[in-house]
Amino acid sequence: MDNGRRIALTGFMGVGKSSVARHLSSIAKCERLDLDAYIEKNTKRTIADIITNDGEPAYRKIETENLVRALRETTARILSLGGGTWTIPVNRDLLVEDDVTTVWLESTFEHCWTNISKSRKERPLAKNKAAAMKLFEARQSVYCLADWHFIIRPEFTSYEIAGQIAEQVFS
Ligand code: S3P
């Protein structure tokens, strides 16, 4: 169940990238890195603070710097990206050049929005349903450039989804 390649999970906010990554790393017994948490650790700021006070372009620059750093300086096999990371061309180039297998976790907007609304995580780019839906629709055609595509159905737990990914992607 191991071809040695790194795996990066992408997909819209609220789809469950971080929890699937957590299960995937325990199933595959390998290290994982959550890019949002990594950025917050390195900048000693919250992502919400960076986006709100410095603006999204400044945040994207920091995000790319941290992606470079994560790829160069860590050995984590499973990466959970932020919902926008894969939508930025330079980040896609970095992941492709590094031979990272990318996995798009797709779900319906309503499912993502329910999770966003329930979550305590502050998401300045999804402040209201209309803004989030616009972003969701604009991103579908970019998420689908990922190597793999898994449809997340609410009846599956994140552990089950991680198991399905491990079975197919790690072979
Ligand atoms: C973002 C998603 C967030 C976080 C930031 C920007 C986006 O991560 O990186 O708020 O552009 O979709 P999650 O997808 O983990 O919420």
CSV table of N, CA and C and ligand atoms in Angstrom, one decimal, residues 11-14 17-18 34 36 39 47-48 51 56 59-60 63 81-85 87 121-125 135 139 143, ligand 1:
chain,number,residue,atom,x,y,z
A,11,GLY,N,-9.7,20.6,-2.0
A,11,GLY,CA,-11.2,20.6,-2.1
A,11,GLY,C,-11.7,21.8,-1.3
A,12,PHE,N,-12.9,22.1,-1.4
A,12,PHE,CA,-13.5,23.3,-0.8
A,12,PHE,C,-13.5,23.3,0.7
A,13,MET,N,-13.5,24.5,1.3
A,13,MET,CA,-13.6,24.6,2.7
A,13,MET,C,-14.8,23.8,3.2
A,14,GLY,N,-14.6,23.1,4.3
A,14,GLY,CA,-15.7,22.4,5.0
A,14,GLY,C,-15.9,21.0,4.4
A,17,LYS,N,-11.1,18.0,4.6
A,17,LYS,CA,-9.7,17.6,4.2
A,17,LYS,C,-8.8,17.3,5.4
A,18,SER,N,-9.0,18.1,6.5
A,18,SER,CA,-8.1,17.8,7.7
A,18,SER,C,-8.4,16.5,8.3
A,34,ASP,N,-0.8,19.8,8.0
A,34,ASP,CA,-1.9,20.6,7.7
A,34,ASP,C,-1.4,22.0,7.3
A,36,ASP,N,-2.6,24.9,6.7
A,36,ASP,CA,-3.2,26.0,7.5
A,36,ASP,C,-2.5,26.1,8.8
A,39,ILE,N,1.2,27.2,8.5
A,39,ILE,CA,1.3,28.7,8.3
A,39,ILE,C,1.1,29.4,9.6
A,47,ILE,N,-4.7,32.5,10.3
A,47,ILE,CA,-5.0,32.8,8.9
A,47,ILE,C,-6.1,33.9,8.8
A,48,ALA,N,-7.1,33.8,9.6
A,48,ALA,CA,-8.1,34.8,9.6
A,48,ALA,C,-7.6,36.2,9.8
A,51,ILE,N,-5.6,37.3,6.5
A,51,ILE,CA,-6.5,37.6,5.4
A,51,ILE,C,-7.2,38.9,5.7
A,56,GLU,N,-6.1,39.2,1.0
A,56,GLU,CA,-5.9,37.9,0.4
A,56,GLU,C,-4.6,37.8,-0.4
A,59,TYR,N,-1.8,37.1,1.9
A,59,TYR,CA,-2.0,35.7,2.4
A,59,TYR,C,-1.5,34.7,1.4
A,60,ARG,N,-1.9,34.9,0.1
A,60,ARG,CA,-1.5,33.9,-0.9
A,60,ARG,C,0.0,33.8,-1.0
A,63,GLU,N,1.2,31.8,1.9
A,63,GLU,CA,0.7,30.4,1.7
A,63,GLU,C,1.7,29.7,0.8
A,81,LEU,N,-4.2,20.6,2.2
A,81,LEU,CA,-4.0,22.0,1.8
A,81,LEU,C,-5.1,22.8,2.2
A,82,GLY,N,-5.0,24.2,2.2
A,82,GLY,CA,-6.1,25.1,2.4
A,82,GLY,C,-7.0,25.0,1.1
A,83,GLY,N,-8.2,25.4,1.3
A,83,GLY,CA,-9.2,25.2,0.2
A,83,GLY,C,-8.8,26.0,-1.1
A,84,GLY,N,-7.9,27.0,-0.9
A,84,GLY,CA,-7.6,27.8,-2.1
A,84,GLY,C,-6.2,27.5,-2.6
A,85,THR,N,-5.4,26.7,-1.9
A,85,THR,CA,-4.0,26.5,-2.3
A,85,THR,C,-3.9,25.9,-3.7
A,87,THR,N,-5.8,26.2,-6.1
A,87,THR,CA,-6.4,27.1,-7.2
A,87,THR,C,-5.4,28.1,-7.7
A,121,LYS,N,-13.8,27.3,13.1
A,121,LYS,CA,-12.7,27.8,12.4
A,121,LYS,C,-13.3,29.1,11.6
A,122,GLU,N,-12.5,30.2,11.8
A,122,GLU,CA,-12.9,31.4,11.2
A,122,GLU,C,-12.4,31.4,9.7
A,123,ARG,N,-13.4,31.6,8.8
A,123,ARG,CA,-13.0,31.6,7.3
A,123,ARG,C,-13.5,32.9,6.7
A,124,PRO,N,-12.5,33.9,6.6
A,124,PRO,CA,-12.9,35.2,6.1
A,124,PRO,C,-13.4,35.2,4.6
A,125,LEU,N,-13.0,34.1,3.9
A,125,LEU,CA,-13.5,34.1,2.5
A,125,LEU,C,-14.8,33.4,2.3
A,135,LEU,N,-17.5,31.4,-4.8
A,135,LEU,CA,-16.1,30.8,-4.8
A,135,LEU,C,-16.1,29.3,-5.1
A,139,ARG,N,-14.4,27.6,-8.5
A,139,ARG,CA,-13.2,26.7,-8.3
A,139,ARG,C,-13.3,25.3,-8.8
A,143,TYR,N,-10.3,22.5,-9.3
A,143,TYR,CA,-10.1,21.4,-8.4
A,143,TYR,C,-10.0,20.1,-9.3
B,1,S3P,C1,-9.2,29.1,2.2
B,1,S3P,C2,-9.5,28.0,2.9
B,1,S3P,C3,-9.0,27.8,4.3
B,1,S3P,C4,-7.8,28.7,4.6
B,1,S3P,C5,-8.1,30.1,4.2
B,1,S3P,C6,-8.4,30.3,2.7
B,1,S3P,C7,-9.7,29.2,0.8
B,1,S3P,O1,-8.7,26.5,4.6
B,1,S3P,O2,-6.7,28.2,3.9
B,1,S3P,O3,-9.1,30.6,5.0
B,1,S3P,O4,-9.3,30.1,0.0
B,1,S3P,O5,-10.6,28.3,0.4
B,1,S3P,P1,-9.8,25.3,4.7
B,1,S3P,O6,-10.1,24.8,3.4
B,1,S3P,O7,-9.1,24.2,5.5
B,1,S3P,O8,-11.0,25.9,5.4
